[in-house]
Each structure stands twice: as structure tokens, then as C-alpha cells.
Short mmCIF file of C-alpha atoms and ligand atoms in Angstrom, two decimals:
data_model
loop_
_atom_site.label_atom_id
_atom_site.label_comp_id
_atom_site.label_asym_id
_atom_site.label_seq_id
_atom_site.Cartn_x
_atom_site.Cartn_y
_atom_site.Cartn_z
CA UNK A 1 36.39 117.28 110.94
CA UNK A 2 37.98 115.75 114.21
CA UNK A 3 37.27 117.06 117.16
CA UNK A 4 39.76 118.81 119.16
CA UNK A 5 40.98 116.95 121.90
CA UNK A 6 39.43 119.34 124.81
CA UNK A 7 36.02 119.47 123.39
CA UNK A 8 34.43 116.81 125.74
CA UNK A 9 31.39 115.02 124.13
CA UNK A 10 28.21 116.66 125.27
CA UNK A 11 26.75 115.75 128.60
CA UNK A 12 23.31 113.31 128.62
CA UNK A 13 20.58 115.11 129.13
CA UNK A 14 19.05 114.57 132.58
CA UNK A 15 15.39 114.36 131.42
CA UNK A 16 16.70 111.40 129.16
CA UNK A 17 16.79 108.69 131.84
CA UNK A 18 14.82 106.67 132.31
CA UNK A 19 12.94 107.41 135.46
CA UNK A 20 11.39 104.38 137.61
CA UNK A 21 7.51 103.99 136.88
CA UNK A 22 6.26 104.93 140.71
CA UNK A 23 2.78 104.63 140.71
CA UNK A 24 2.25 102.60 138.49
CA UNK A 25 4.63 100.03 137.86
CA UNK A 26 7.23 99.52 140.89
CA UNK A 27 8.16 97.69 143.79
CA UNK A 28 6.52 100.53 146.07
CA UNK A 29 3.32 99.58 144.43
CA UNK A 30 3.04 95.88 145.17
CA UNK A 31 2.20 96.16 149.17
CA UNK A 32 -0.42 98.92 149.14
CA UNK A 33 -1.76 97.26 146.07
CA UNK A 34 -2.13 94.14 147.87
CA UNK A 35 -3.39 95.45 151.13
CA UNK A 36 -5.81 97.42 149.25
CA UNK A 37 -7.36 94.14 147.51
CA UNK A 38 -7.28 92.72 151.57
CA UNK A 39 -9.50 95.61 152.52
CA UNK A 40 -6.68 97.32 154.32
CA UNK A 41 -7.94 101.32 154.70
CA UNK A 42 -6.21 103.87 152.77
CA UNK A 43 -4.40 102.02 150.63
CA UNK A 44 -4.64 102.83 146.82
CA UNK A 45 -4.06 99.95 144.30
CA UNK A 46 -1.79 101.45 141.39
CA UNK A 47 -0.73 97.44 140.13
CA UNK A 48 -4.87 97.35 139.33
CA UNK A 49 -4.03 93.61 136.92
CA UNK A 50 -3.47 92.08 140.17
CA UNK A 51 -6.74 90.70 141.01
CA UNK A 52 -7.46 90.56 144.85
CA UNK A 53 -6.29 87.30 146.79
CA UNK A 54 -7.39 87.22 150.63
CA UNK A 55 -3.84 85.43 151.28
CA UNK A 56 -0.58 87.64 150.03
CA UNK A 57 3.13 86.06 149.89
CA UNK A 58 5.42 88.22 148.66
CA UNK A 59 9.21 86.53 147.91
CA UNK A 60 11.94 88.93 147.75
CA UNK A 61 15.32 87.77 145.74
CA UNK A 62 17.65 89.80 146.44
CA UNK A 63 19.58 90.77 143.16
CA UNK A 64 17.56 88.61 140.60
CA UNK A 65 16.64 91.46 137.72
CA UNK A 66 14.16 90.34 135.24
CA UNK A 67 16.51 90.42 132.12
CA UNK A 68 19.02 87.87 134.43
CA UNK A 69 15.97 85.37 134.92
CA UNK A 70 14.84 85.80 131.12
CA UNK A 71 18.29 84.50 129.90
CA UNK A 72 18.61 81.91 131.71
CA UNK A 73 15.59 79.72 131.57
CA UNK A 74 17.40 76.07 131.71
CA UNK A 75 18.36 77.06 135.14
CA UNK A 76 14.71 78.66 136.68
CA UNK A 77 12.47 75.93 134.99
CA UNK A 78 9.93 76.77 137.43
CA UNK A 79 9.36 80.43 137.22
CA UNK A 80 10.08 80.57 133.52
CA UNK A 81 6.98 78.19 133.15
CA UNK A 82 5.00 81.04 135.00
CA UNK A 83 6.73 83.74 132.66
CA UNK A 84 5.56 81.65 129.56
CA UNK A 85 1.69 81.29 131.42
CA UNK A 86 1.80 77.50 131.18
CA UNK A 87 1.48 76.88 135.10
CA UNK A 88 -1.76 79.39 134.96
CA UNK A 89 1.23 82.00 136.85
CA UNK A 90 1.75 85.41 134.98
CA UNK A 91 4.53 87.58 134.73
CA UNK A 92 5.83 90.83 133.93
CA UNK A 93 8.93 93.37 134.80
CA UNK A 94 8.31 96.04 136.59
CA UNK A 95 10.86 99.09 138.52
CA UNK A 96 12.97 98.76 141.59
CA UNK A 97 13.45 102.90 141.87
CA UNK A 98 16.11 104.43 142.09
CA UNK A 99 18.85 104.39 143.44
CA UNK A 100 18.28 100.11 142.43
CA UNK A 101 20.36 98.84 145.61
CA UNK A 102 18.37 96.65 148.89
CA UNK A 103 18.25 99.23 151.73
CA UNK A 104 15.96 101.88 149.42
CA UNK A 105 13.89 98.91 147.92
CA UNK A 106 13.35 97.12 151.00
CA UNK A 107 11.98 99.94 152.15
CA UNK A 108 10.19 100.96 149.50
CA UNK A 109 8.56 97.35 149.41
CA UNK A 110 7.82 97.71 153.12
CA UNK A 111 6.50 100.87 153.77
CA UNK A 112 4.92 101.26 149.78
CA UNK A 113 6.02 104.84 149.79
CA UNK A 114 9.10 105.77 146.86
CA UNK A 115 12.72 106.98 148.32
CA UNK A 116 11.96 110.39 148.42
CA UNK A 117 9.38 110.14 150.99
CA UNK A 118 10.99 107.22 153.04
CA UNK A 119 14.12 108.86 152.77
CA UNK A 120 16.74 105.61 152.20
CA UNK A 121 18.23 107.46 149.18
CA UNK A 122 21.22 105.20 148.40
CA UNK A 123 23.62 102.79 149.87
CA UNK A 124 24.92 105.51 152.15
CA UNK A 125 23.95 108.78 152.05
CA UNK A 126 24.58 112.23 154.24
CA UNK A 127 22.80 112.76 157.40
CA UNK A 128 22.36 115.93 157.47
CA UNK A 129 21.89 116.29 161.29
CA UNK A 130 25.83 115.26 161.66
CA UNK A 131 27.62 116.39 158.36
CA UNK A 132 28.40 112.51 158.44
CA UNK A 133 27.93 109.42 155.63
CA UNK A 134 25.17 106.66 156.90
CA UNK A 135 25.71 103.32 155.67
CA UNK A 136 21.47 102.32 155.13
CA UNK A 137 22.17 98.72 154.93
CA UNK A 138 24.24 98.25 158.36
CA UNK A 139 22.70 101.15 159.81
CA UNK A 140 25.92 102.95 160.55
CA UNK A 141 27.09 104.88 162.40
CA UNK A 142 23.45 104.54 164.46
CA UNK A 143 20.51 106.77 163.69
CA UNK A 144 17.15 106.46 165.52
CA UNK A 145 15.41 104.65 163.24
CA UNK A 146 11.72 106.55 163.27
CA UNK A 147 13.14 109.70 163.16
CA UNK A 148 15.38 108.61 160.11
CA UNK A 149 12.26 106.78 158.67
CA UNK A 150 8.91 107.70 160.59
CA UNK A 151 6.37 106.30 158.33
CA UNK A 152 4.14 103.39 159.25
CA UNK A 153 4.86 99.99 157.34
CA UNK A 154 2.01 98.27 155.23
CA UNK A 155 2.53 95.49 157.87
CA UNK A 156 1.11 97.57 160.68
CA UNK A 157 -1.08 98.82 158.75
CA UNK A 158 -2.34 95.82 157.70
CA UNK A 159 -1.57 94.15 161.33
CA UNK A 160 -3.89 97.15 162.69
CA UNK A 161 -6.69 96.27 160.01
CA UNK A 162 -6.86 92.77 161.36
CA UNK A 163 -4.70 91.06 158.85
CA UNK A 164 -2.28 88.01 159.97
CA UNK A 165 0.95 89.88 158.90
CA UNK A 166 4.73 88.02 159.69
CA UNK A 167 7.88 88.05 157.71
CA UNK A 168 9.93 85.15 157.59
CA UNK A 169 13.56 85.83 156.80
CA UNK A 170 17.16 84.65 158.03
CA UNK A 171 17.58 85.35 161.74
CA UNK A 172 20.63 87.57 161.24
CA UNK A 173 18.15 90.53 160.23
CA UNK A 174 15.34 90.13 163.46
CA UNK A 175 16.51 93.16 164.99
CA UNK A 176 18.77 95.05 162.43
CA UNK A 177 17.13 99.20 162.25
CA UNK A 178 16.41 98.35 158.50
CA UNK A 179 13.93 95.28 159.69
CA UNK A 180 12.69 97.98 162.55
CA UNK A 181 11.83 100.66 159.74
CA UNK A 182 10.77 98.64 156.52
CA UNK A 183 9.21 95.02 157.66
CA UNK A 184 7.54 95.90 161.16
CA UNK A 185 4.23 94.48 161.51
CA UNK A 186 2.96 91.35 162.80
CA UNK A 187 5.70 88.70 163.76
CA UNK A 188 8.98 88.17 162.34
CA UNK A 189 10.49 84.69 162.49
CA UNK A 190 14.07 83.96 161.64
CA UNK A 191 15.15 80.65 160.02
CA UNK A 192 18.31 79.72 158.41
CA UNK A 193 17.49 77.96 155.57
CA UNK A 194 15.57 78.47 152.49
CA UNK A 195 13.38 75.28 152.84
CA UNK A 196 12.79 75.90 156.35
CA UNK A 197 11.40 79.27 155.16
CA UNK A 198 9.04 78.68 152.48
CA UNK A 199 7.61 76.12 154.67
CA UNK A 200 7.28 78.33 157.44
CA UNK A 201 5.60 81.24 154.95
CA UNK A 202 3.05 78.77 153.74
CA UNK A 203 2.06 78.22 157.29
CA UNK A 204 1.64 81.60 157.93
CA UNK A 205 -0.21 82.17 154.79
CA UNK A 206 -2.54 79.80 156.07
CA UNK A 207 -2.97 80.89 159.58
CA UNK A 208 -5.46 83.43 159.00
CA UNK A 209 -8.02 84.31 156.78
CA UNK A 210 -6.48 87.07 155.31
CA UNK A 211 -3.16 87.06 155.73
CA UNK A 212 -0.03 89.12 154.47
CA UNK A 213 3.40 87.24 154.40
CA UNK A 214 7.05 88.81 153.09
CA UNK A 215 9.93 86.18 152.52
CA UNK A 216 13.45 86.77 151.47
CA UNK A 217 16.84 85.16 150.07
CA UNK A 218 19.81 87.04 150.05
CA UNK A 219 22.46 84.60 147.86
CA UNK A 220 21.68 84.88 144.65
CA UNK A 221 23.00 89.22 144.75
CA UNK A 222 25.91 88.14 147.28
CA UNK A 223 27.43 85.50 144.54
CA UNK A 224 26.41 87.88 141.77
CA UNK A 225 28.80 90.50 143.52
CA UNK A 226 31.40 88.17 144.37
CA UNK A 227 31.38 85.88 141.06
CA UNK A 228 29.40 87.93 138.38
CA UNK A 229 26.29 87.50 137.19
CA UNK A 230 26.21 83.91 134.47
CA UNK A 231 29.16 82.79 136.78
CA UNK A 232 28.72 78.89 137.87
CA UNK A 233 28.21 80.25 141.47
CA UNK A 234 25.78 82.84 140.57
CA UNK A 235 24.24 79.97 138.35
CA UNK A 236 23.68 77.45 140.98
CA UNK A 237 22.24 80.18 142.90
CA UNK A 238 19.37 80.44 140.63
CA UNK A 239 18.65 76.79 140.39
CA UNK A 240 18.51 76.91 144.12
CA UNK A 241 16.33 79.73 144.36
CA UNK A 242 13.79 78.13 141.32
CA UNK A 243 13.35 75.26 143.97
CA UNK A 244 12.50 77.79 146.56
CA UNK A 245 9.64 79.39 144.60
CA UNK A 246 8.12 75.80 143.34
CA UNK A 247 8.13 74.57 147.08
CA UNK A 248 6.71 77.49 148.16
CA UNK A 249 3.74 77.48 145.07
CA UNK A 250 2.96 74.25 145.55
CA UNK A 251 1.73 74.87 149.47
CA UNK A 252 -0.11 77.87 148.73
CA UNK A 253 -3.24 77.74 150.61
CA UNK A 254 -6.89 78.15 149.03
CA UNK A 255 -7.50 81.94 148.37
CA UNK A 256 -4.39 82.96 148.21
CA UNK A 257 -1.26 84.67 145.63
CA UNK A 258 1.92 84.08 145.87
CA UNK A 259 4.29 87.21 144.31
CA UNK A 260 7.83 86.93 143.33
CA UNK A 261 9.74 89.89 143.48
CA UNK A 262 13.19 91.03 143.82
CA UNK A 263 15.07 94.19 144.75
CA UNK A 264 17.12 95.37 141.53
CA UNK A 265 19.34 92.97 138.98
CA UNK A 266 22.69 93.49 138.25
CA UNK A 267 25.12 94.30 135.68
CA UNK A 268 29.27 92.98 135.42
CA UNK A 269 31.73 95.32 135.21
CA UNK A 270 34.96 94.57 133.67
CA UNK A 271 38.23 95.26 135.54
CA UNK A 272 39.90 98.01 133.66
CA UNK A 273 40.48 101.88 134.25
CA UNK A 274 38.02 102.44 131.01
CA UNK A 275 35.08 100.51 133.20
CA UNK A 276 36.43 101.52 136.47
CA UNK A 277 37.25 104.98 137.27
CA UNK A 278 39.24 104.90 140.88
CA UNK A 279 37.58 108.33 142.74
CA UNK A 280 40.30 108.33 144.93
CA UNK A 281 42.94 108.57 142.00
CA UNK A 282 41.31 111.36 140.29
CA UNK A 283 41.91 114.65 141.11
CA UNK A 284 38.90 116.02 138.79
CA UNK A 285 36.42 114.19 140.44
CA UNK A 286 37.28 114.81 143.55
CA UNK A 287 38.04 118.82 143.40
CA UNK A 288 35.56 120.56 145.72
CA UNK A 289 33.84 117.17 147.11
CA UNK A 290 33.36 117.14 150.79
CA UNK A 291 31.97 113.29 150.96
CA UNK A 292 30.86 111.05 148.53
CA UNK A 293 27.81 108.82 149.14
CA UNK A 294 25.82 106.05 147.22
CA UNK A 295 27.66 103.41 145.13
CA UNK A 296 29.55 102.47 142.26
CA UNK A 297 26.41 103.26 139.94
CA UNK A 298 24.62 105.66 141.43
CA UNK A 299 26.84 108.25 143.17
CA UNK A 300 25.95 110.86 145.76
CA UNK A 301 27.65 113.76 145.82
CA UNK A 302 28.06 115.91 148.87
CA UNK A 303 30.05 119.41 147.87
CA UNK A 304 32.37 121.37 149.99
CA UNK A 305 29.49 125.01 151.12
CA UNK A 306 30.15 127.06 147.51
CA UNK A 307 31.39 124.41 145.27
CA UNK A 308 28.56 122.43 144.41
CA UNK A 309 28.01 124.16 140.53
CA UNK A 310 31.64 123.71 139.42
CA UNK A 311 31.60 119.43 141.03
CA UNK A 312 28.72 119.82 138.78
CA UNK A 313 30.00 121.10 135.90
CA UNK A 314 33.49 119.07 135.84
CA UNK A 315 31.47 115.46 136.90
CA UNK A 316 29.63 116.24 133.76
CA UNK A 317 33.02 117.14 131.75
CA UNK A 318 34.79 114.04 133.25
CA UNK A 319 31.80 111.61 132.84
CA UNK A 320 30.22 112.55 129.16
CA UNK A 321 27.99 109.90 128.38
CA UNK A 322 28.58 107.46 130.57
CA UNK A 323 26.84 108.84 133.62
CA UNK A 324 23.58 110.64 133.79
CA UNK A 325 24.94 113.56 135.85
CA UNK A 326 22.38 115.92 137.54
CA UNK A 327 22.32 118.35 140.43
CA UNK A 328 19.47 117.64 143.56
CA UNK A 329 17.01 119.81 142.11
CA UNK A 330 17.72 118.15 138.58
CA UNK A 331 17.53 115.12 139.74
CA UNK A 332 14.38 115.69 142.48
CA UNK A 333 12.30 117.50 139.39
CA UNK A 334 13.26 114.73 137.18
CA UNK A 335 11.56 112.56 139.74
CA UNK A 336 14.45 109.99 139.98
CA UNK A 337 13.19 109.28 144.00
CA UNK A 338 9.90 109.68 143.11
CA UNK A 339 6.94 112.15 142.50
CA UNK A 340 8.06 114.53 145.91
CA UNK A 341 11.15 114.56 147.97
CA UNK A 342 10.30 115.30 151.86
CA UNK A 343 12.19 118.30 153.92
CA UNK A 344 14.03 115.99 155.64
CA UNK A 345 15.26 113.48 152.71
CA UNK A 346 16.47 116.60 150.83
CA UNK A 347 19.94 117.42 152.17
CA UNK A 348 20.02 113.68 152.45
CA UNK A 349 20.47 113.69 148.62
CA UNK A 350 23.90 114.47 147.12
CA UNK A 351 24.50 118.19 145.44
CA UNK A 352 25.49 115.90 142.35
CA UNK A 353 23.86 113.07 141.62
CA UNK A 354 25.45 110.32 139.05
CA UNK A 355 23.78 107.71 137.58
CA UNK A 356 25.49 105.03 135.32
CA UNK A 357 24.21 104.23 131.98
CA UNK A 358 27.06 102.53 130.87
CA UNK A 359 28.70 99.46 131.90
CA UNK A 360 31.08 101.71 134.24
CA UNK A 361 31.37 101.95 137.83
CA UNK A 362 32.78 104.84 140.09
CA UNK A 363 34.83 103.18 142.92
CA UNK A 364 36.96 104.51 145.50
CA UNK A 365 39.76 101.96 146.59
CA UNK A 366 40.53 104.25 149.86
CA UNK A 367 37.40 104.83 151.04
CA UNK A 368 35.63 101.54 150.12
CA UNK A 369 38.57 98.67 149.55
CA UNK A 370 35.74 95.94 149.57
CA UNK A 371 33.18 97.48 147.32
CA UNK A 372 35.36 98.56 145.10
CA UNK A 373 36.42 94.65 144.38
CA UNK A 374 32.78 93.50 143.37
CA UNK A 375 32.26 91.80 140.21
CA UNK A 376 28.35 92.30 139.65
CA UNK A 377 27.16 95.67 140.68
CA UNK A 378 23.70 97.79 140.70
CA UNK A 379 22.24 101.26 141.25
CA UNK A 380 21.47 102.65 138.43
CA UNK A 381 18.08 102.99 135.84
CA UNK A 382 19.80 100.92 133.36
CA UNK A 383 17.04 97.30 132.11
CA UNK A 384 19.57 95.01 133.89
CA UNK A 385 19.66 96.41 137.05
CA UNK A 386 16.29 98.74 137.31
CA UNK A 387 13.89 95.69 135.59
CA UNK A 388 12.78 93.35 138.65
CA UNK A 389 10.38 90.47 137.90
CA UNK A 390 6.65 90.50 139.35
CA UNK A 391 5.97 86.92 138.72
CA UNK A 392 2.24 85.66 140.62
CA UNK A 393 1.14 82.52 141.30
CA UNK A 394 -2.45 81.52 142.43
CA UNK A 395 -3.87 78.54 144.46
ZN1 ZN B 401 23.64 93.83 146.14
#
């Protein structure tokens, strides 16, 4: 029998997502687990396969996922060679957390603590100090950055411990509040391009005799978002970036590991109202929402005082099975931002929280004209843009 039109099809279940592997497979792992192998105190080592080095790189690529690098092998030769073990170099996928987007994973790579306890819950989430949106990436409008994230980094904690600790990244970020909160520690030096980096991290590697060293490319997720992911751009990216890693592997100093990382994947979204729903142009979504946070794929949803259980009940109607729709506590006991939410990340997180499971996206051509325009896109818990590679390379 058909159904009648009004009968929506029946929500996802919130417990059926699935939830990144904190603890023991993710991004906030890696640090602690290398510090720990360093002989930094009071750092536990959840990634326990990676055997101890006394000289840790770590190479963040911004927006290379793990399922992106396995399809395209012709154009990463190099780290495909350390996927298929014949360089001696292993490699495995493990999870960004969620929300999968650079300002929560940088800082969940920098201070090796999940979102809910470093509190960088999304793209742009509520402060809720001011009633206002924060934008976590440009820092805006401007927060004080230890209040909004007061937790030590590895790097000083490492730094403190006696380890050589720098970061070597473009010189755009030196001084940004997301550098101050995620990557303090030890000295940061800014170069422009890629060679001049990995050159500059191998030195640093070397300089001490246990050393910790973070270094990061950003153009491989900006073509991806301008271009699509498989587009030539996005392609020649990649064959960049496989040059990058090789140059850097093949100056690793005695003693030491060199881990290659990145800070979600991404997935394309077709331009069409079935793949796009415009937030601005729908008056369901929008009944009862006060401000809406996060991004295309993993929405945060901030409720006019009263509303918050029917936004819940129609984002679930609207949505269906497309989004994994949940309210804070849902979401929070689900462990979606890890195994405890602090007091002051709570009211940080939306009333509604929506994550995409389909290739669909949530924009909002008022409120974000620019965002709304991008061809690659990630946030969510789906493989393509949750599944980051952990690729390691020894001397
Ligand atoms: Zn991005």
C-alpha cells in the first residue's frame, strides 16, 4: 500500500551514527600518544601500534580524507607505496571527530583532548556569554582565547618536559587565536611555501634529541571546496602534496617518525534543491530558530527560549533520512564530541544538532552567500569526510 503523502519516512535513529572512535582511534589521539612514547608526563598512549620514535613530525593536509587518497593512487605514488607497506611506511584510517571541519580538529590535534572538552564545536557556534555566533576558524567576532579554550597544548607540555617542540606552517596563521589555543608550544616559524617547509621541519626534527614537530598545507581542502574533489585542480593538488611528504621522508633524521595526517575529507555535493536545501528559503526549518551555527553538514541549532522540542521535532519531519537529527543531550549522550562535554562547551552546542548522512548540504544563501557556493564540503560522520589517513614513516 502507498503511503500517504503526509506520513514522512521515519527519522534515523540517533544511536545509529556512527560516532568518531575517541580514544582509540582519532586525531585527538595521535599527540598524547606520541608525547607519551617521548616520555612526556601524563600523557596516555591510546594509538598503542605506534611504536615510540624520540623524533615526532606530524603533517597535517588539510581536507585529504583517506577514501580521497585510496582512489587516487596514480596521483600520490608516494604515500600509496606506504599504504601498500612497500617503502617499510604503514598505514591506516582513523577519525577526525565530529563536527569533521579544521578549527575542531586542529584543536583536537593540538591540545589531544576531543571537542567536547576543548570546546571548538563546529565551524561557528554560539557563545553563550553574548547570545552571539563565533566564527572558530577566523576567530570572530573576538573571544579571549584561554577563556574560550583554557587547556594546555601537547606542545607546552611537551616544551615544559624538555622536548624541542616548533610548528612550521604558512606565516598568515603566526598569530591567528586558533594558532594561540591549538599549536602553542615551542617556536612557530612561518614560510610560504611547501618546500621551504618540509625542509625547515626536517631541521627542526633534527635539532634536538627528542623533538616534536607539526607541519601543515592548506590547498588541497581550499581547491576541493572551490573545484570538487577528482577535479583537475583538486588533482594537481594531490600530486603536489605527494611531493611534499616524499621530500619531507626522505630527510627524516635517525630516530625519528614521520606521521601524515589530515583534518577530515570531503564529499561533492551536486547543485540542485534535492542536494541543497536553501535554510533561508524554508519556512519549516527555520520556524522557532533563533541562530543557526555549524555548516552545511553538520548544523547547529540555536532555538528561540521554549521552542527548542518542536525545531526538533519538524528538523526531523523535514530532514527524514538524510540528516541524523538529535537534540544536545541526544547528541552529548551519544558521544558525538566525545566521551564528556564540559559546563562551558554545553550551551556552546546547538539545541538541534544535524548531521548529514547523505550527499546533502543545508546552506543558507542570506546568511552565508560564500559557503553556500562550495563545491566539496565536510562535517559530518559520513567514510568520506570522517576517515583521515594516519600514514607513518620511519628513518
Ligand atoms: Zn575545508
Amino acid at each position: 500500500m502507498a503511503q500517504p503523502f503526509w506520513d514522512h519516512p521515519e527519522p534515523l535513529a540517533v544511536e545509529s551514527a556512527p560516532v568518531p572512535e575517541y580514544g582509540s582511534g582519532s586525531l585527538a589521539d595521535l599527540l598524547p600518544t606520541l608525547a607519551a612514547g617521548m616520555g612526556v608526563p601524563g600523557m596516555a598512549a591510546p594509538l598503542a601500534e605506534l611504536g615510540p620514535a624520540d623524533r615526532n613530525c606530524v603533517f597535517l593536509i588539510d581536507g585529504l580524507g583517506w577514501e580521497q587518497l585510496k582512489a587516487h593512487p596514480d596521483e600520490a605514488p608516494f604515500m600509496s607505496s606506504l599504504l601498500s607497506g612497500s617503502r617499510g611506511g604503514t598505514g591506516r584510517p582513523i577519525t577526525a571527530g565530529y563536527p569533521a571541519t579544521t578549527a575542531t580538529s586542529l584543536a583536537s590535534v593540538g591540545t589531544g583532548l576531543p571537542p567536547g572538552a576543548h570546546g571548538l564545536p563546529g565551524y561557528t557556534a554560539r557563545n553563550p556569554e553574548t547570545g552571539e555566533l563565533m566564527n572558530q576558524l577566523r576567530w570572530n567576532p573576538w573571544t579571549a582565547p584561554q577563556v574560550w579554550q583554557p587547556y594546555p597544548t601537547v606542545f607546552q607540555l611537551a616544551d615544559a618536559a624538555g622536548v624541542h617542540t616548533a610548528q612550521v606552517s604558512s606565516p598568515t596563521f603566526q598569530n591567528t587565536p586558533l594558532t594561540k589555543i591549538a599549536l602553542s608550544g615551542g617556536t612557530f616559524h612561518g614560510r610560504l611555501s611547501g618546500e621551504e617547509r618540509m625542509d625547515l621541519a626536517a631541521g627542526q626534527l633534527a635539532a634536538g634529541d627528542r623533538s616534536l614537530v607539526y607541519t601543515y598545507y592548506a590547498e588541497v581542502d581550499g581547491k576541493g571546496h572551490r573545484f570538487g574533489v577528482d577535479s583537475d585542480a583538486w588533482r594537481g593538488q594531490l600530486m603536489y602534496v605527494d611531493r611534499l611528504v616524499q621530500r619531507l621522508a626522505e630527510q627524516l633524521p635517525p630516530r625519528a617518525a614521520l606521521y601524515v595526517t589530515a583534518d577530515h575529507g570531503m564529499i561533492d555535493i551536486p547543485f540542485d534543491e534535492q542536494h541543497r536545501i536553501d535554510f533561508d528559503e524554508d519556512w519549516e526549518l527555520r520556524a522557532g530558530v533563533a541562530l543557526l551555527g555549524g555548516e552545511g553538514r553538520a548544523r547547529h541549532v540555536y532555538a528561540v527560549p521554549g521552542a527548542q522540542s518542536d525545531v526538533l521535532t519538524c528538523w526531523r519531519e523535514v530532514l527524514g533520512e538524510q540528516f541524523w537529527v538529535a537534540s544536545r543531550d541526544e547528541a552529548i549522550a551519544a558521544g558525538w564530541f566525545g566521551p564528556q562535554v564540559d559546563d562551558r562547551v554545553y550551551g556552546r552546542i546547538g539545541d538541534v544538532v544535524a548531521a548529514a548522512r547523505d550527499d546533502v548540504l543545508i546552506t543558507a544563501s542570506e546568511r552565508e552567500p560564500k559557503e553556500s557556493l562550495m563545491v566539496g564540503n565536510h562535517g559530518s560522520m559520513t567514510p568520506a569526510e570522517q576517515h583521515v589517513p594516519l600514514l607513518e614513516v620511519r628513518s
